[in-house]
Amino acid sequence: MSLQNAVKIVIGNKEVQKIESGSTTVWERAVPAGYDELEYVQASNSQYFFVTGFKLSNLDEVEAVIAWNNAAGNTFGCFSSSSATDNFCLYAGSSSSDAYIRYDGELKRSFRPTSGTKYKIVQNADGFFANDTTIATFAPATFTCANDFGVCQLTGSSSAKFTGKLYDIKVRRGAALRMHLIPAKRLSDNKVGMYDAVGGNFYTSASNTAFVAGGVVG
Amino acid sequence: MSIDKAVDSTSLNSGLTSIANAIRTKGGTQAQLLFPTGFVTAIENLPSESSAISIVDTIDPVSGGTIRTITGHVGAYETWTITYRDGTSEQKIVMVEEEDE
């Protein structure tokens, strides 16, 4: 394996955190030294978190690698109401129903994920894409969501929470990465959640039920 | 062998040591250098290209993960600072070779 694809580097018996050449970072672990990177975190219609103050707009793109379980549930995004024009979110069913893809005031229902299958999904001003296949397109719109970004639950919604596995979530605005959520376990208290590699914050479940950890990467 | 010039041995030894230290630093070695053959061989083995690397991050369209592509001059030497997860660090001199895609 070449260095560029390495997820873990060990020299002797010590795990490498970062390699620098002068002021250039050659390689770095995805999460800080006090965290283990996980393959995924798993939710079961109980776990969720909101990112306070983080709101999506028509300038943003959400890219997520996710596998749904059979149960439907809120997946990610900002939601006001079904009649509002500032929604940017996904409520996905599995074998039970088509997903609710909301963008601005639009609702698209043309995606039904297969239970247990991993998808790379992208939602932006151009449309909604699953594994690079166009699922829906949106009309041009200018808006900023009033509510905060949620993962596994949407602000203002009482619908079922996400059930399945979260592998990776990125939010971009143009070329800039605004958020990169990586499954992780904090070693100081063994809490499982998602580490934002951009903001440096660690998000654990806001409910009394903790996320279930996938295997440690590497 | 006849003697045609007297030299200050302390100054000569100091000068040779300075040259050997410079060769060792550049070559990333602590080995003793035997004069003159060791000096000649060590200098011949020094890289002739300037060190430079390029790092480009791209997104894997399938997995969504980040692919880091590292390219550099073939045979270029870099001094890498390696920080370990336990907080310790050390420097290593490595040869950066051009990556195959």
Coordinates of C-alpha atoms in Angstrom, one line a residue:
Chain A
M1 CA 0.0 0.0 0.0
S2 CA 1.3 3.4 -0.9
L3 CA 1.5 6.2 1.7
Q4 CA -1.3 8.2 0.0
N5 CA -3.9 5.6 0.7
A6 CA -2.7 4.7 4.1
V7 CA -5.3 5.0 6.9
K8 CA -2.8 3.9 9.6
I9 CA 1.0 4.0 9.7
V10 CA 3.1 2.2 12.3
I11 CA 6.8 2.6 12.7
G12 CA 8.3 0.1 15.0
N13 CA 5.6 -0.3 17.6
K14 CA 4.4 3.3 17.5
E15 CA 1.4 4.6 15.5
V16 CA 2.1 7.7 13.5
Q17 CA -0.1 10.8 14.0
K18 CA 1.4 13.1 11.4
I19 CA 4.2 13.3 8.9
E20 CA 5.5 16.7 7.8
S21 CA 8.1 17.8 5.3
G22 CA 9.1 21.3 6.3
S23 CA 5.8 23.2 6.6
T24 CA 4.0 20.7 4.3
T25 CA 1.8 18.0 5.8
V26 CA 2.6 14.8 4.0
W27 CA 0.1 12.5 5.8
E28 CA -2.0 12.8 8.9
R29 CA -4.5 10.7 10.8
A30 CA -8.1 11.7 10.1
V31 CA -8.8 12.2 13.8
P32 CA -6.6 13.6 16.7
A33 CA -4.4 11.3 18.8
G34 CA -7.0 11.0 21.5
Y35 CA -9.5 9.3 19.2
D36 CA -9.9 6.1 17.3
E37 CA -11.3 6.4 13.8
L38 CA -14.1 4.0 13.2
E39 CA -15.4 2.4 10.1
Y40 CA -18.9 3.6 10.9
V41 CA -21.3 4.6 13.7
Q42 CA -24.7 2.9 13.9
A43 CA -28.0 4.4 14.9
S44 CA -31.3 2.7 15.7
N45 CA -34.0 5.3 15.7
S46 CA -32.8 6.8 18.9
Q47 CA -29.4 8.5 18.4
Y48 CA -29.0 11.9 16.8
F49 CA -27.3 15.3 17.2
F50 CA -27.7 18.8 16.0
V51 CA -24.9 21.2 15.1
T52 CA -25.8 24.5 16.7
G53 CA -25.5 27.4 14.4
F54 CA -24.6 25.4 11.4
K55 CA -27.1 26.1 8.6
L56 CA -27.3 25.0 5.0
S57 CA -28.0 27.2 2.1
N58 CA -28.3 26.8 -1.7
L59 CA -24.6 27.3 -1.9
D60 CA -23.9 24.1 0.0
E61 CA -23.5 20.5 -0.9
V62 CA -23.9 17.6 1.4
E63 CA -22.1 14.3 0.5
A64 CA -22.6 11.3 2.7
V65 CA -21.8 7.7 2.7
I66 CA -24.6 5.9 4.4
A67 CA -26.3 2.5 4.7
W68 CA -30.0 2.5 5.7
N69 CA -31.7 -0.2 7.6
N70 CA -35.2 -1.3 6.7
A71 CA -36.8 1.3 8.9
A72 CA -37.3 4.8 7.5
G73 CA -35.9 7.8 9.3
N74 CA -34.6 11.3 9.1
T75 CA -31.1 11.2 7.8
F76 CA -29.5 14.6 7.6
G77 CA -30.1 18.3 7.0
C78 CA -32.1 21.3 8.0
F79 CA -35.9 21.2 8.1
S80 CA -38.6 23.8 8.9
S81 CA -41.9 22.4 7.7
S82 CA -43.3 20.5 4.7
S83 CA -44.7 23.8 3.4
A84 CA -41.6 25.9 4.0
T85 CA -39.1 27.1 1.4
D86 CA -35.9 26.7 3.4
N87 CA -35.6 22.9 3.7
F88 CA -32.4 21.1 2.7
C89 CA -32.8 17.6 4.1
L90 CA -33.4 13.9 3.5
Y91 CA -35.9 11.6 5.1
A92 CA -35.1 8.2 3.7
G93 CA -37.2 5.1 3.6
S94 CA -35.7 1.7 2.7
S95 CA -37.8 -1.1 1.4
S96 CA -40.9 0.5 3.0
S97 CA -41.1 3.7 1.1
D98 CA -39.4 6.2 -1.2
A99 CA -37.3 8.9 0.4
Y100 CA -38.4 12.4 1.0
I101 CA -35.8 14.7 -0.6
R102 CA -36.5 18.3 0.3
Y103 CA -34.7 21.3 -1.2
D104 CA -36.1 24.8 -0.7
G105 CA -39.8 24.2 -1.2
E106 CA -39.4 21.2 -3.5
L107 CA -40.1 17.6 -2.6
K108 CA -38.8 14.8 -4.7
R109 CA -39.7 11.2 -4.1
S110 CA -37.7 9.1 -6.6
F111 CA -35.2 7.3 -4.4
R112 CA -35.7 4.0 -2.5
P113 CA -32.5 2.8 -1.0
T114 CA -32.0 -0.9 -0.6
S115 CA -31.7 -2.0 3.0
G116 CA -28.1 -2.6 4.2
T117 CA -26.5 -1.3 1.0
K118 CA -23.9 1.4 1.3
Y119 CA -24.6 4.5 -0.8
K120 CA -22.7 7.7 -1.6
I121 CA -25.4 10.3 -1.8
V122 CA -24.9 14.0 -2.8
Q123 CA -27.4 16.8 -2.5
N124 CA -26.7 20.2 -3.9
A125 CA -28.3 23.0 -6.0
D126 CA -28.1 20.7 -9.1
G127 CA -30.0 17.9 -7.6
F128 CA -29.8 14.6 -5.6
F129 CA -27.4 11.9 -6.7
A130 CA -26.9 8.3 -5.4
N131 CA -23.7 6.6 -6.4
D132 CA -23.2 9.3 -9.1
T133 CA -26.6 8.5 -10.6
T134 CA -29.0 11.5 -10.9
I135 CA -32.1 10.9 -8.8
A136 CA -33.7 14.3 -8.9
T137 CA -32.9 17.8 -10.1
F138 CA -33.9 21.1 -8.5
A139 CA -35.0 24.4 -9.9
P140 CA -32.6 27.3 -9.1
A141 CA -33.3 28.8 -5.7
T142 CA -31.7 31.1 -3.2
F143 CA -32.3 30.4 0.4
T144 CA -30.7 29.8 3.8
C145 CA -32.2 27.3 6.2
A146 CA -33.6 28.8 9.4
N147 CA -32.9 25.7 11.4
D148 CA -29.7 24.0 12.4
F149 CA -28.1 21.0 10.6
G150 CA -29.1 17.7 12.1
V151 CA -27.7 14.2 11.7
C152 CA -30.1 11.3 12.2
Q153 CA -32.9 13.8 13.2
L154 CA -34.0 17.1 11.8
T155 CA -34.8 20.2 13.8
G156 CA -38.5 20.8 13.9
S157 CA -39.4 17.2 12.9
S158 CA -40.9 14.5 15.1
S159 CA -40.5 11.8 12.5
A160 CA -38.5 8.7 13.1
K161 CA -34.8 9.1 13.5
F162 CA -32.2 7.4 11.2
T163 CA -31.7 3.7 11.4
G164 CA -28.5 2.4 9.8
K165 CA -24.8 3.1 9.5
L166 CA -23.0 6.4 8.9
Y167 CA -19.6 6.2 7.3
D168 CA -18.8 9.7 6.3
I169 CA -20.5 13.1 5.9
K170 CA -19.1 16.2 4.2
V171 CA -20.5 19.6 3.7
R172 CA -18.9 21.8 1.1
R173 CA -19.5 25.4 0.0
G174 CA -17.8 25.7 -3.4
A175 CA -14.4 24.2 -3.1
A176 CA -14.3 24.8 0.7
L177 CA -15.0 22.0 3.1
R178 CA -17.3 23.4 5.9
M179 CA -17.6 20.2 7.8
H180 CA -16.2 16.6 7.6
L181 CA -17.8 14.2 10.1
I182 CA -15.8 11.1 10.7
P183 CA -16.9 8.2 12.8
A184 CA -14.8 8.1 15.9
K185 CA -14.4 7.0 19.5
R186 CA -13.0 9.4 22.2
L187 CA -10.6 7.3 24.2
S188 CA -10.8 9.4 27.4
D189 CA -14.4 8.4 28.0
N190 CA -15.1 5.8 25.3
K191 CA -17.9 7.9 23.8
V192 CA -18.8 7.0 20.2
G193 CA -19.8 9.7 17.8
M194 CA -18.6 11.7 14.8
Y195 CA -15.5 14.0 14.8
D196 CA -15.7 17.1 12.6
A197 CA -12.2 17.3 11.1
V198 CA -12.8 20.9 10.0
G199 CA -14.3 22.4 13.1
G200 CA -12.4 20.2 15.6
N201 CA -15.7 19.3 17.4
F202 CA -16.8 15.8 18.5
Y203 CA -20.5 15.0 18.4
T204 CA -22.0 12.3 20.5
S205 CA -25.7 11.3 20.6
A206 CA -27.9 13.9 22.1
S207 CA -30.3 11.2 23.4
N208 CA -29.7 8.8 26.2
T209 CA -28.8 6.1 23.7
A210 CA -25.2 6.1 22.5
F211 CA -24.2 5.4 18.9
V212 CA -22.9 1.9 18.3
A213 CA -19.3 1.7 17.2
G214 CA -18.1 0.0 14.0
G215 CA -14.6 -1.5 13.9
V216 CA -11.5 0.6 14.5
V217 CA -10.0 1.7 11.1
G218 CA -6.6 0.2 10.4
Chain B
M1 CA 57.9 9.4 -0.1
S2 CA 59.5 12.8 0.3
I3 CA 58.1 15.7 2.3
D4 CA 57.5 18.8 0.1
K5 CA 55.3 20.8 2.5
A6 CA 54.7 21.0 6.2
V7 CA 51.0 21.2 7.3
D8 CA 49.3 22.0 10.6
S9 CA 47.7 18.5 11.4
T10 CA 45.2 20.0 13.8
S11 CA 43.9 22.4 11.2
L12 CA 43.9 19.6 8.5
N13 CA 42.0 17.2 10.8
S14 CA 39.5 19.9 11.7
G15 CA 38.9 20.8 8.0
L16 CA 38.4 17.1 7.0
T17 CA 36.0 16.6 9.9
S18 CA 34.0 19.6 8.8
I19 CA 33.8 18.2 5.3
A20 CA 32.9 14.7 6.5
N21 CA 30.1 16.2 8.8
A22 CA 28.6 18.1 5.9
I23 CA 28.6 14.9 3.8
R24 CA 27.0 12.9 6.6
T25 CA 24.4 15.5 7.2
K26 CA 23.4 15.7 3.5
G27 CA 23.5 11.9 3.1
G28 CA 21.6 11.2 6.3
T29 CA 24.2 8.9 7.8
Q30 CA 26.4 8.8 10.9
A31 CA 28.9 6.4 9.4
Q32 CA 32.7 7.1 9.6
L33 CA 34.2 8.2 6.2
L34 CA 37.6 6.9 5.3
F35 CA 39.8 9.5 3.5
P36 CA 39.8 9.7 0.6
T37 CA 37.8 6.8 -0.9
G38 CA 35.0 7.1 1.7
F39 CA 34.6 10.8 1.0
V40 CA 34.5 10.2 -2.8
T41 CA 31.9 7.4 -2.6
A42 CA 29.7 9.3 -0.2
I43 CA 29.7 12.4 -2.4
E44 CA 29.0 10.3 -5.5
N45 CA 26.0 8.9 -3.7
L46 CA 24.4 12.2 -2.8
P47 CA 21.3 13.0 -4.7
S48 CA 21.7 15.4 -7.6
E49 CA 18.1 16.6 -7.8
S50 CA 16.6 19.2 -5.6
S51 CA 14.0 18.0 -3.2
A52 CA 10.5 18.9 -3.9
I53 CA 7.2 17.2 -3.5
S54 CA 3.6 17.9 -4.6
I55 CA 0.6 16.9 -2.7
V56 CA -2.9 16.8 -4.2
D57 CA -6.1 15.7 -2.5
T58 CA -8.9 14.4 -4.6
I59 CA -12.2 12.8 -3.7
D60 CA -12.8 9.2 -4.6
P61 CA -16.1 9.2 -6.6
V62 CA -17.0 5.7 -5.4
S63 CA -16.1 5.7 -1.7
G64 CA -16.3 9.4 -1.1
G65 CA -13.0 9.2 0.7
T66 CA -10.1 11.5 0.2
I67 CA -7.2 10.2 -2.0
R68 CA -3.9 11.9 -1.3
T69 CA -1.5 11.8 -4.2
I70 CA 2.1 12.5 -3.4
T71 CA 4.7 13.0 -6.2
G72 CA 8.3 14.0 -6.0
H73 CA 11.5 13.9 -7.9
V74 CA 12.8 10.4 -8.2
G75 CA 15.6 10.0 -5.7
A76 CA 14.8 13.3 -3.9
Y77 CA 15.6 13.2 -0.2
E78 CA 13.2 14.8 2.3
T79 CA 13.7 15.3 6.0
W80 CA 10.3 14.3 7.5
T81 CA 9.2 15.1 10.9
I82 CA 7.2 12.2 12.2
T83 CA 4.9 12.8 15.2
Y84 CA 3.6 9.7 16.9
R85 CA 0.3 9.3 18.5
D86 CA 1.9 9.2 21.9
G87 CA 3.1 12.8 21.4
T88 CA 6.8 11.9 20.7
S89 CA 8.4 12.9 17.5
E90 CA 11.6 12.3 15.5
Q91 CA 13.1 13.3 12.2
K92 CA 13.9 10.8 9.4
I93 CA 15.5 11.3 6.1
V94 CA 13.6 9.5 3.4
M95 CA 13.8 9.1 -0.3
V96 CA 10.6 10.2 -2.0
E97 CA 10.0 8.3 -5.2
E98 CA 7.4 9.1 -7.9
E99 CA 4.2 7.4 -7.2
D100 CA 2.5 5.2 -9.7
E101 CA -1.2 5.8 -10.2

